[in-house]
mmCIF file of C-alpha atoms in Angstrom:
data_model
loop_
_atom_site.group_PDB
_atom_site.id
_atom_site.type_symbol
_atom_site.label_atom_id
_atom_site.label_comp_id
_atom_site.label_asym_id
_atom_site.label_seq_id
_atom_site.Cartn_x
_atom_site.Cartn_y
_atom_site.Cartn_z
ATOM 1 C CA MET H 1 7.483 24.152 -26.234
ATOM 2 C CA LYS H 2 9.447 21.683 -28.301
ATOM 3 C CA VAL H 3 11.035 18.572 -26.842
ATOM 4 C CA THR H 4 12.268 15.167 -28.034
ATOM 5 C CA ILE H 5 12.408 12.188 -25.685
ATOM 6 C CA GLU H 6 12.943 8.442 -25.922
ATOM 7 C CA ARG H 7 9.715 6.451 -25.811
ATOM 8 C CA ALA H 8 11.055 4.206 -22.971
ATOM 9 C CA ALA H 9 11.808 7.197 -20.707
ATOM 10 C CA LEU H 10 8.440 8.810 -21.432
ATOM 11 C CA VAL H 11 6.380 5.654 -20.946
ATOM 12 C CA ARG H 12 8.177 4.920 -17.642
ATOM 13 C CA ALA H 13 7.492 8.418 -16.277
ATOM 14 C CA LEU H 14 3.896 8.444 -17.537
ATOM 15 C CA GLY H 15 3.389 4.964 -16.079
ATOM 16 C CA HIS H 16 4.142 6.372 -12.635
ATOM 17 C CA VAL H 17 2.221 9.658 -12.799
ATOM 18 C CA HIS H 18 -0.908 8.793 -14.834
ATOM 19 C CA ARG H 19 -2.227 6.360 -12.176
ATOM 20 C CA VAL H 20 -2.984 9.275 -9.856
ATOM 21 C CA VAL H 21 -5.431 10.754 -12.377
ATOM 22 C CA GLU H 22 -9.046 9.749 -11.770
ATOM 23 C CA ARG H 23 -10.762 8.465 -14.922
ATOM 24 C CA ARG H 24 -13.928 10.375 -14.036
ATOM 25 C CA THR H 25 -13.432 13.892 -12.748
ATOM 26 C CA THR H 26 -15.681 16.960 -12.842
ATOM 27 C CA ILE H 27 -12.642 19.293 -12.998
ATOM 28 C CA PRO H 28 -11.158 19.085 -16.533
ATOM 29 C CA ILE H 29 -7.600 20.111 -15.556
ATOM 30 C CA LEU H 30 -7.378 17.160 -13.117
ATOM 31 C CA ALA H 31 -7.707 14.758 -16.072
ATOM 32 C CA ASN H 32 -4.461 16.191 -17.470
ATOM 33 C CA VAL H 33 -0.762 15.717 -16.823
ATOM 34 C CA LEU H 34 1.448 18.806 -16.627
ATOM 35 C CA LEU H 35 4.473 18.707 -18.964
ATOM 36 C CA SER H 36 7.334 21.156 -18.298
ATOM 37 C CA ALA H 37 10.394 21.196 -20.565
ATOM 38 C CA LYS H 38 13.605 22.981 -19.547
ATOM 39 C CA ASP H 39 17.290 22.377 -18.722
ATOM 40 C CA GLY H 40 17.561 19.101 -20.663
ATOM 41 C CA ALA H 41 14.643 17.423 -18.906
ATOM 42 C CA LEU H 42 10.904 16.879 -19.247
ATOM 43 C CA THR H 43 9.060 17.014 -15.925
ATOM 44 C CA LEU H 44 5.636 15.356 -15.665
ATOM 45 C CA LYS H 45 3.180 16.060 -12.858
ATOM 46 C CA ALA H 46 -0.287 14.681 -12.060
ATOM 47 C CA THR H 47 -2.618 15.196 -9.100
ATOM 48 C CA ASP H 48 -6.084 14.412 -7.745
ATOM 49 C CA LEU H 49 -5.777 17.284 -5.190
ATOM 50 C CA ASP H 50 -4.985 14.792 -2.392
ATOM 51 C CA LEU H 51 -2.003 13.079 -4.016
ATOM 52 C CA GLU H 52 0.595 14.414 -6.437
ATOM 53 C CA ILE H 53 3.351 12.575 -8.314
ATOM 54 C CA THR H 54 6.150 14.349 -10.177
ATOM 55 C CA GLU H 55 8.773 12.611 -12.297
ATOM 56 C CA LYS H 56 11.691 13.976 -14.298
ATOM 57 C CA ALA H 57 13.061 12.348 -17.475
ATOM 58 C CA ILE H 58 16.106 13.286 -19.585
ATOM 59 C CA ALA H 59 15.059 14.898 -22.870
ATOM 60 C CA GLU H 60 16.346 17.110 -25.676
ATOM 61 C CA VAL H 61 14.721 20.503 -25.149
ATOM 62 C CA SER H 62 14.737 22.683 -28.296
ATOM 63 C CA GLN H 63 12.316 25.223 -26.849
ATOM 64 C CA PRO H 64 11.455 25.421 -23.131
ATOM 65 C CA GLY H 65 7.801 25.641 -22.169
ATOM 66 C CA ALA H 66 4.902 23.942 -20.427
ATOM 67 C CA THR H 67 1.419 22.662 -21.179
ATOM 68 C CA THR H 68 -1.057 20.016 -19.981
ATOM 69 C CA LEU H 69 -2.454 17.008 -21.881
ATOM 70 C CA PRO H 70 -5.060 14.305 -21.110
ATOM 71 C CA ALA H 71 -3.072 11.855 -18.970
ATOM 72 C CA HIS H 72 -4.668 8.530 -19.898
ATOM 73 C CA THR H 73 -4.868 9.351 -23.622
ATOM 74 C CA LEU H 74 -1.199 10.382 -23.715
ATOM 75 C CA TYR H 75 -0.123 7.246 -21.832
ATOM 76 C CA ASP H 76 -2.137 4.993 -24.172
ATOM 77 C CA ILE H 77 -0.589 6.645 -27.258
ATOM 78 C CA VAL H 78 2.993 6.457 -26.006
ATOM 79 C CA ARG H 79 2.855 2.866 -24.803
ATOM 80 C CA LYS H 80 1.504 1.755 -28.218
ATOM 81 C CA LEU H 81 4.451 3.313 -30.058
ATOM 82 C CA PRO H 82 7.221 0.908 -31.158
ATOM 83 C CA GLU H 83 10.093 0.222 -28.753
ATOM 84 C CA GLY H 84 13.173 2.354 -29.353
ATOM 85 C CA ALA H 85 11.115 5.151 -30.935
ATOM 86 C CA GLN H 86 11.824 8.855 -30.435
ATOM 87 C CA VAL H 87 8.857 11.010 -29.446
ATOM 88 C CA SER H 88 8.614 14.679 -30.408
ATOM 89 C CA LEU H 89 6.227 16.972 -28.532
ATOM 90 C CA GLU H 90 5.619 20.425 -29.953
ATOM 91 C CA ALA H 91 3.173 23.061 -28.781
ATOM 92 C CA THR H 92 2.744 25.515 -31.665
ATOM 93 C CA GLY H 93 1.266 28.980 -31.629
ATOM 94 C CA ASP H 94 -2.243 27.513 -31.850
ATOM 95 C CA ALA H 95 -3.783 27.795 -28.396
ATOM 96 C CA GLY H 96 -4.999 24.497 -26.970
ATOM 97 C CA GLN H 97 -3.060 22.248 -29.382
ATOM 98 C CA LEU H 98 0.041 20.048 -29.136
ATOM 99 C CA THR H 99 1.492 17.867 -31.877
ATOM 100 C CA LEU H 100 3.046 14.499 -30.979
ATOM 101 C CA ARG H 101 5.213 12.869 -33.665
ATOM 102 C CA SER H 102 6.977 9.532 -33.665
ATOM 103 C CA GLY H 103 8.173 7.878 -36.869
ATOM 104 C CA ARG H 104 5.247 8.047 -39.275
ATOM 105 C CA SER H 105 2.704 8.617 -36.493
ATOM 106 C CA ARG H 106 1.290 12.047 -35.785
ATOM 107 C CA PHE H 107 -1.275 13.085 -33.184
ATOM 108 C CA ASN H 108 -2.816 16.515 -32.625
ATOM 109 C CA LEU H 109 -3.919 16.661 -29.001
ATOM 110 C CA SER H 110 -6.087 19.164 -27.157
ATOM 111 C CA SER H 111 -4.276 20.854 -24.281
ATOM 112 C CA LEU H 112 -5.180 23.121 -21.376
ATOM 113 C CA PRO H 113 -2.956 25.977 -20.145
ATOM 114 C CA GLU H 114 -0.421 25.099 -17.454
ATOM 115 C CA SER H 115 -1.561 28.122 -15.412
ATOM 116 C CA ASP H 116 -4.784 26.197 -14.580
ATOM 117 C CA PHE H 117 -2.860 23.304 -13.028
ATOM 118 C CA PRO H 118 -3.142 23.152 -9.190
ATOM 119 C CA ASP H 119 -0.176 22.960 -6.803
ATOM 120 C CA VAL H 120 -0.698 20.800 -3.708
ATOM 121 C CA THR H 121 2.949 20.612 -2.623
ATOM 122 C CA SER H 122 3.285 24.013 -0.961
ATOM 123 C CA GLY H 123 3.951 24.116 2.779
ATOM 124 C CA ASP H 124 6.793 23.253 5.136
ATOM 125 C CA PHE H 125 7.739 19.832 6.509
ATOM 126 C CA SER H 126 8.685 19.553 10.186
ATOM 127 C CA HIS H 127 10.525 16.216 10.021
ATOM 128 C CA LYS H 128 12.904 14.744 7.476
ATOM 129 C CA PHE H 129 14.637 11.349 7.378
ATOM 130 C CA THR H 130 15.800 8.648 4.984
ATOM 131 C CA LEU H 131 14.670 5.021 4.810
ATOM 132 C CA ALA H 132 16.177 2.102 2.902
ATOM 133 C CA PRO H 133 13.705 0.988 0.184
ATOM 134 C CA ALA H 134 13.636 -2.508 1.735
ATOM 135 C CA ASP H 135 12.595 -1.096 5.156
ATOM 136 C CA LEU H 136 9.865 1.113 3.695
ATOM 137 C CA LYS H 137 8.608 -1.737 1.513
ATOM 138 C CA ARG H 138 8.438 -4.087 4.503
ATOM 139 C CA LEU H 139 6.615 -1.554 6.739
ATOM 140 C CA ILE H 140 3.950 -1.142 4.060
ATOM 141 C CA GLU H 141 3.665 -4.689 2.683
ATOM 142 C CA LYS H 142 3.305 -6.360 6.068
ATOM 143 C CA THR H 143 0.503 -4.061 7.224
ATOM 144 C CA GLN H 144 -1.439 -2.711 4.208
ATOM 145 C CA PHE H 145 -3.694 -5.799 3.855
ATOM 146 C CA ALA H 146 -5.385 -4.865 7.156
ATOM 147 C CA ILE H 147 -6.369 -1.324 6.044
ATOM 148 C CA SER H 148 -10.138 -0.864 6.378
ATOM 149 C CA GLN H 149 -12.208 -0.538 3.192
ATOM 150 C CA GLU H 150 -15.095 1.002 5.141
ATOM 151 C CA GLU H 151 -15.286 4.660 4.117
ATOM 152 C CA THR H 152 -17.393 5.686 7.135
ATOM 153 C CA ARG H 153 -14.489 4.898 9.477
ATOM 154 C CA TYR H 154 -12.158 7.087 7.417
ATOM 155 C CA TYR H 155 -9.467 7.181 10.138
ATOM 156 C CA LEU H 156 -8.873 3.450 9.515
ATOM 157 C CA ASN H 157 -8.425 3.934 5.727
ATOM 158 C CA GLY H 158 -4.645 4.068 5.950
ATOM 159 C CA ILE H 159 -1.472 3.031 7.774
ATOM 160 C CA TYR H 160 -0.688 4.728 11.094
ATOM 161 C CA LEU H 161 3.015 5.643 11.300
ATOM 162 C CA HIS H 162 4.604 6.893 14.515
ATOM 163 C CA THR H 163 7.767 6.637 16.604
ATOM 164 C CA LEU H 164 7.976 5.326 20.150
ATOM 165 C CA ASP H 165 10.452 3.980 22.672
ATOM 166 C CA VAL H 166 10.589 0.168 22.858
ATOM 167 C CA GLU H 167 12.809 -1.133 25.676
ATOM 168 C CA GLY H 168 15.084 1.899 25.416
ATOM 169 C CA ARG H 169 15.324 1.863 21.609
ATOM 170 C CA PRO H 170 13.535 4.383 19.356
ATOM 171 C CA MET H 171 11.369 2.501 16.836
ATOM 172 C CA LEU H 172 9.286 3.489 13.817
ATOM 173 C CA ARG H 173 6.007 1.576 13.938
ATOM 174 C CA ALA H 174 3.358 0.959 11.267
ATOM 175 C CA VAL H 175 -0.149 -0.166 12.267
ATOM 176 C CA ALA H 176 -3.277 -0.941 10.242
ATOM 177 C CA THR H 177 -6.619 -2.371 11.346
ATOM 178 C CA ASP H 178 -10.148 -2.829 10.023
ATOM 179 C CA GLY H 179 -11.651 -3.755 13.386
ATOM 180 C CA HIS H 180 -11.516 -7.515 12.659
ATOM 181 C CA ARG H 181 -7.736 -7.867 12.394
ATOM 182 C CA LEU H 182 -4.721 -5.741 13.191
ATOM 183 C CA ALA H 183 -1.206 -5.696 11.726
ATOM 184 C CA ARG H 184 1.736 -4.094 13.525
ATOM 185 C CA LEU H 185 5.339 -3.884 12.354
ATOM 186 C CA GLU H 186 8.293 -1.935 13.636
ATOM 187 C CA ALA H 187 11.785 -1.040 12.460
ATOM 188 C CA PRO H 188 14.615 0.959 14.083
ATOM 189 C CA ALA H 189 13.657 4.646 13.909
ATOM 190 C CA PRO H 190 15.835 6.472 11.352
ATOM 191 C CA GLU H 191 17.720 9.597 12.411
ATOM 192 C CA GLY H 192 15.400 12.607 12.216
ATOM 193 C CA SER H 193 12.162 10.670 12.741
ATOM 194 C CA VAL H 194 12.073 10.718 16.549
ATOM 195 C CA GLY H 195 9.362 13.066 17.797
ATOM 196 C CA MET H 196 7.506 13.097 14.487
ATOM 197 C CA PRO H 197 3.712 13.490 14.716
ATOM 198 C CA GLY H 198 1.717 10.261 14.473
ATOM 199 C CA ILE H 199 0.268 10.333 10.952
ATOM 200 C CA ILE H 200 -2.192 8.249 8.897
ATOM 201 C CA LEU H 201 -0.957 7.589 5.343
ATOM 202 C CA PRO H 202 -4.023 7.146 3.046
ATOM 203 C CA ARG H 203 -4.671 3.887 1.168
ATOM 204 C CA LYS H 204 -4.188 5.397 -2.307
ATOM 205 C CA ALA H 205 -0.819 6.894 -1.308
ATOM 206 C CA VAL H 206 0.206 3.536 0.195
ATOM 207 C CA THR H 207 -0.515 1.818 -3.139
ATOM 208 C CA GLU H 208 1.494 4.369 -5.145
ATOM 209 C CA VAL H 209 4.436 4.299 -2.714
ATOM 210 C CA GLN H 210 4.515 0.500 -3.098
ATOM 211 C CA ARG H 211 4.768 0.864 -6.882
ATOM 212 C CA LEU H 212 7.458 3.553 -6.765
ATOM 213 C CA ILE H 213 9.594 1.546 -4.284
ATOM 214 C CA GLU H 214 10.075 -1.117 -6.969
ATOM 215 C CA ASP H 215 12.116 1.303 -9.108
ATOM 216 C CA ALA H 216 13.911 3.103 -6.252
ATOM 217 C CA GLN H 217 17.687 3.091 -6.675
ATOM 218 C CA GLY H 218 18.926 4.581 -3.389
ATOM 219 C CA ASP H 219 17.502 5.507 0.003
ATOM 220 C CA VAL H 220 14.059 7.139 0.064
ATOM 221 C CA LEU H 221 13.881 10.657 1.530
ATOM 222 C CA VAL H 222 10.757 11.074 3.675
ATOM 223 C CA GLU H 223 9.487 14.520 4.714
ATOM 224 C CA LEU H 224 6.359 15.074 6.769
ATOM 225 C CA SER H 225 4.278 17.519 8.740
ATOM 226 C CA ILE H 226 0.998 17.170 10.594
ATOM 227 C CA ASN H 227 -1.040 17.190 7.335
ATOM 228 C CA LYS H 228 1.345 16.324 4.448
ATOM 229 C CA MET H 229 3.981 13.757 3.570
ATOM 230 C CA ARG H 230 6.488 13.581 0.726
ATOM 231 C CA PHE H 231 8.570 10.660 -0.566
ATOM 232 C CA SER H 232 11.547 11.260 -2.885
ATOM 233 C CA PHE H 233 12.508 8.267 -5.031
ATOM 234 C CA GLY H 234 15.359 9.732 -7.078
ATOM 235 C CA ASP H 235 13.631 11.228 -10.153
ATOM 236 C CA ALA H 236 10.117 10.586 -8.802
ATOM 237 C CA LEU H 237 8.462 12.627 -6.063
ATOM 238 C CA LEU H 238 5.184 11.705 -4.313
ATOM 239 C CA THR H 239 3.386 14.232 -2.123
ATOM 240 C CA THR H 240 0.182 13.340 -0.308
ATOM 241 C CA LYS H 241 -2.262 14.885 2.107
ATOM 242 C CA LEU H 242 -2.663 12.834 5.287
ATOM 243 C CA ILE H 243 -5.902 11.566 6.816
ATOM 244 C CA ASP H 244 -7.176 14.191 9.237
ATOM 245 C CA GLY H 245 -8.358 11.987 12.066
ATOM 246 C CA THR H 246 -7.302 10.243 15.264
ATOM 247 C CA PHE H 247 -6.169 6.640 14.991
ATOM 248 C CA PRO H 248 -7.679 4.511 17.781
ATOM 249 C CA ASP H 249 -5.643 3.370 20.791
ATOM 250 C CA TYR H 250 -4.641 0.088 19.152
ATOM 251 C CA ALA H 251 -2.577 -1.059 22.173
ATOM 252 C CA ARG H 252 -5.842 -1.793 24.010
ATOM 253 C CA VAL H 253 -6.789 -4.572 21.583
ATOM 254 C CA ILE H 254 -3.405 -6.331 21.652
ATOM 255 C CA PRO H 255 -3.832 -9.062 24.287
ATOM 256 C CA ALA H 256 -1.080 -9.494 26.878
ATOM 257 C CA GLY H 257 -2.286 -12.539 28.828
ATOM 258 C CA ASN H 258 -2.842 -15.152 26.097
ATOM 259 C CA ASP H 259 -1.257 -18.226 27.717
ATOM 260 C CA LYS H 260 -2.226 -21.021 25.282
ATOM 261 C CA ARG H 261 0.400 -21.497 22.563
ATOM 262 C CA LEU H 262 -0.106 -23.269 19.263
ATOM 263 C CA THR H 263 2.831 -23.734 16.868
ATOM 264 C CA VAL H 264 2.068 -25.147 13.437
ATOM 265 C CA GLU H 265 3.880 -25.428 10.110
ATOM 266 C CA ARG H 266 2.863 -22.312 8.198
ATOM 267 C CA ASP H 267 2.500 -23.678 4.644
ATOM 268 C CA ALA H 268 0.705 -26.856 5.699
ATOM 269 C CA PHE H 269 -1.679 -24.794 7.839
ATOM 270 C CA ALA H 270 -2.427 -22.274 5.056
ATOM 271 C CA LYS H 271 -3.094 -25.008 2.493
ATOM 272 C CA ALA H 272 -5.372 -26.873 4.905
ATOM 273 C CA VAL H 273 -7.356 -23.689 5.671
ATOM 274 C CA ASP H 274 -7.668 -23.027 1.951
ATOM 275 C CA ARG H 275 -8.915 -26.577 1.274
ATOM 276 C CA VAL H 276 -11.540 -26.824 4.011
ATOM 277 C CA SER H 277 -12.809 -23.282 3.375
ATOM 278 C CA THR H 278 -13.777 -24.290 -0.173
ATOM 279 C CA ILE H 279 -17.221 -25.275 1.103
ATOM 280 C CA SER H 280 -17.667 -22.446 3.610
ATOM 281 C CA SER H 281 -20.461 -19.976 2.926
ATOM 282 C CA GLU H 282 -19.312 -16.768 1.243
ATOM 283 C CA ARG H 283 -21.037 -14.742 3.938
ATOM 284 C CA GLY H 284 -19.471 -16.428 6.938
ATOM 285 C CA ARG H 285 -16.260 -18.071 5.721
ATOM 286 C CA ALA H 286 -15.749 -19.409 9.266
ATOM 287 C CA VAL H 287 -13.204 -22.168 9.932
ATOM 288 C CA LYS H 288 -13.210 -23.918 13.305
ATOM 289 C CA LEU H 289 -9.854 -24.759 14.891
ATOM 290 C CA SER H 290 -10.118 -27.605 17.409
ATOM 291 C CA LEU H 291 -6.947 -27.789 19.511
ATOM 292 C CA SER H 292 -5.852 -30.725 21.628
ATOM 293 C CA GLU H 293 -2.466 -32.056 22.688
ATOM 294 C CA GLY H 294 -0.180 -32.389 19.644
ATOM 295 C CA LYS H 295 -3.079 -32.020 17.228
ATOM 296 C CA LEU H 296 -5.052 -29.385 15.333
ATOM 297 C CA VAL H 297 -8.303 -30.197 13.533
ATOM 298 C CA LEU H 298 -9.707 -27.720 10.998
ATOM 299 C CA SER H 299 -13.382 -28.047 10.162
ATOM 300 C CA VAL H 300 -16.084 -26.229 8.215
ATOM 301 C CA THR H 301 -19.810 -26.935 8.236
ATOM 302 C CA ASN H 302 -22.093 -25.440 5.615
ATOM 303 C CA PRO H 303 -25.792 -26.460 5.755
ATOM 304 C CA ASP H 304 -26.073 -26.064 1.962
ATOM 305 C CA GLN H 305 -22.812 -27.749 0.888
ATOM 306 C CA GLY H 306 -21.840 -30.258 3.591
ATOM 307 C CA SER H 307 -18.758 -30.353 5.805
ATOM 308 C CA ALA H 308 -14.964 -30.655 5.591
ATOM 309 C CA VAL H 309 -12.385 -31.769 8.158
ATOM 310 C CA GLU H 310 -8.586 -31.839 8.029
ATOM 311 C CA GLU H 311 -6.152 -32.833 10.755
ATOM 312 C CA LEU H 312 -2.650 -31.406 11.212
ATOM 313 C CA GLU H 313 0.244 -32.153 13.535
ATOM 314 C CA ALA H 314 0.807 -29.206 15.825
ATOM 315 C CA ASP H 315 2.654 -28.248 18.974
ATOM 316 C CA TYR H 316 -0.044 -27.520 21.556
ATOM 317 C CA ASP H 317 -0.025 -28.568 25.186
ATOM 318 C CA GLY H 318 -2.910 -26.572 26.651
ATOM 319 C CA PRO H 319 -6.439 -27.750 27.503
ATOM 320 C CA PRO H 320 -8.725 -28.625 24.559
ATOM 321 C CA LEU H 321 -10.047 -25.494 22.837
ATOM 322 C CA ASP H 322 -12.407 -24.766 19.932
ATOM 323 C CA VAL H 323 -12.156 -21.353 18.245
ATOM 324 C CA GLY H 324 -13.439 -19.997 14.918
ATOM 325 C CA PHE H 325 -11.814 -17.544 12.494
ATOM 326 C CA ASN H 326 -12.557 -16.002 9.117
ATOM 327 C CA ALA H 327 -10.662 -18.168 6.601
ATOM 328 C CA ARG H 328 -9.703 -15.197 4.390
ATOM 329 C CA TYR H 329 -8.204 -13.349 7.354
ATOM 330 C CA LEU H 330 -6.251 -16.429 8.466
ATOM 331 C CA LEU H 331 -4.770 -16.797 4.969
ATOM 332 C CA ASP H 332 -3.928 -13.081 4.719
ATOM 333 C CA ILE H 333 -1.983 -13.197 7.978
ATOM 334 C CA THR H 334 -0.128 -16.462 7.310
ATOM 335 C CA GLN H 335 1.007 -15.028 3.944
ATOM 336 C CA GLN H 336 2.751 -12.204 5.820
ATOM 337 C CA LEU H 337 4.800 -14.488 8.074
ATOM 338 C CA ASP H 338 8.470 -14.964 7.148
ATOM 339 C CA SER H 339 9.368 -18.176 8.982
ATOM 340 C CA ASP H 340 8.288 -21.780 8.316
ATOM 341 C CA THR H 341 6.143 -21.850 11.439
ATOM 342 C CA ALA H 342 3.236 -19.804 12.768
ATOM 343 C CA LEU H 343 2.850 -19.098 16.485
ATOM 344 C CA PHE H 344 -0.710 -18.553 17.758
ATOM 345 C CA LYS H 345 -1.249 -17.246 21.288
ATOM 346 C CA LEU H 346 -4.835 -17.860 22.405
ATOM 347 C CA ALA H 347 -6.943 -17.183 25.509
ATOM 348 C CA ASP H 348 -10.522 -18.395 24.923
ATOM 349 C CA PRO H 349 -13.033 -18.695 22.034
ATOM 350 C CA GLY H 350 -14.251 -15.108 22.481
ATOM 351 C CA SER H 351 -10.963 -13.229 22.874
ATOM 352 C CA PRO H 352 -8.519 -11.844 20.278
ATOM 353 C CA THR H 353 -5.672 -14.135 19.209
ATOM 354 C CA LEU H 354 -2.063 -13.111 18.586
ATOM 355 C CA VAL H 355 -0.171 -14.468 15.553
ATOM 356 C CA GLN H 356 3.599 -14.150 15.073
ATOM 357 C CA ASP H 357 6.573 -15.871 13.468
ATOM 358 C CA ARG H 358 8.007 -16.353 16.934
ATOM 359 C CA ASP H 359 8.181 -14.578 20.294
ATOM 360 C CA GLY H 360 9.594 -11.071 19.907
ATOM 361 C CA ALA H 361 9.213 -10.963 16.101
ATOM 362 C CA SER H 362 9.042 -7.442 14.636
ATOM 363 C CA ALA H 363 5.690 -8.226 12.976
ATOM 364 C CA LEU H 364 2.656 -8.924 15.147
ATOM 365 C CA TYR H 365 -0.919 -9.699 14.084
ATOM 366 C CA VAL H 366 -4.165 -9.716 16.058
ATOM 367 C CA LEU H 367 -7.237 -11.620 14.862
ATOM 368 C CA MET H 368 -10.742 -11.439 16.284
ATOM 369 C CA PRO H 369 -12.546 -14.807 16.533
ATOM 370 C CA MET H 370 -15.881 -15.766 14.964
ATOM 371 C CA ARG H 371 -18.722 -17.815 16.364
ATOM 372 C CA VAL H 372 -18.804 -21.361 14.935
#
């Protein structure tokens, strides 16, 4: 194999694929990136057996061929080369060796044969549709903060994507929950997605899709089956296994009868929560919301540090109510809202609370209260 490629093109492609590679792996080939040179392009591929990213970059191919190199080492070398440099990769007759040249720099790198590299992309996809990058980005960004970090409840370690009929319109819905809070967002279902199986996209795949969206030029092609999903971002391709589990019936935790409505200016509320929570205990982080007509009082009491109180103007006309929430969760949710105001729909101090931009907004959040 002999190929010459611009440093910028190589570092961009490596930047996307090398992140999949685990720094500590017991299988040597999984620490490597597969390089395939043919037809005027260099294709790079990396996998951790659950997730695979492939990216193609234009290159001058003098001799077609393929090999694998340590992913993180190669990325570190290439990104340290001067901007505008040309990079030459040549696998000679010596087994297990590749020479990288750029300007006056030369590296001899150990390689492993491409025949050892695993393929996780085989299999058919039952559904295929395209999504605008902005729609895919929104579905992920507005829900991913609520993904559970608790590995024992593995079925909550991702975003649940499914289609359903909402008032006669087919919608694509994304849901994530960790048991303390829930995020739900929907968008019009793209053609080809109706009837797709409900799938759970794993956290690591969610993170990589978010990164690849940033460089997407046109619509993203999405293909999926009951156990795999593939995203095509022009020259980059991400294939992932899906979480094999049943997502809980989330509709049961979304309250329907919350009749007490609080409307408050979003930024002022978030800043006040942030200020008073400064003295909350790390373990509890509870902030008490005391609601009365036209007024909201935020308070925190910490036996070791003291107390903090802040009063805000708010639109509330229900009976007086005291309810506690985790300050971090309140801030996470208010950061996701798009409008200048936040609408809270409450029932009582022990029941889940709904948070939205406004009635009927496409994004809906549920927050469980805390004892204060």
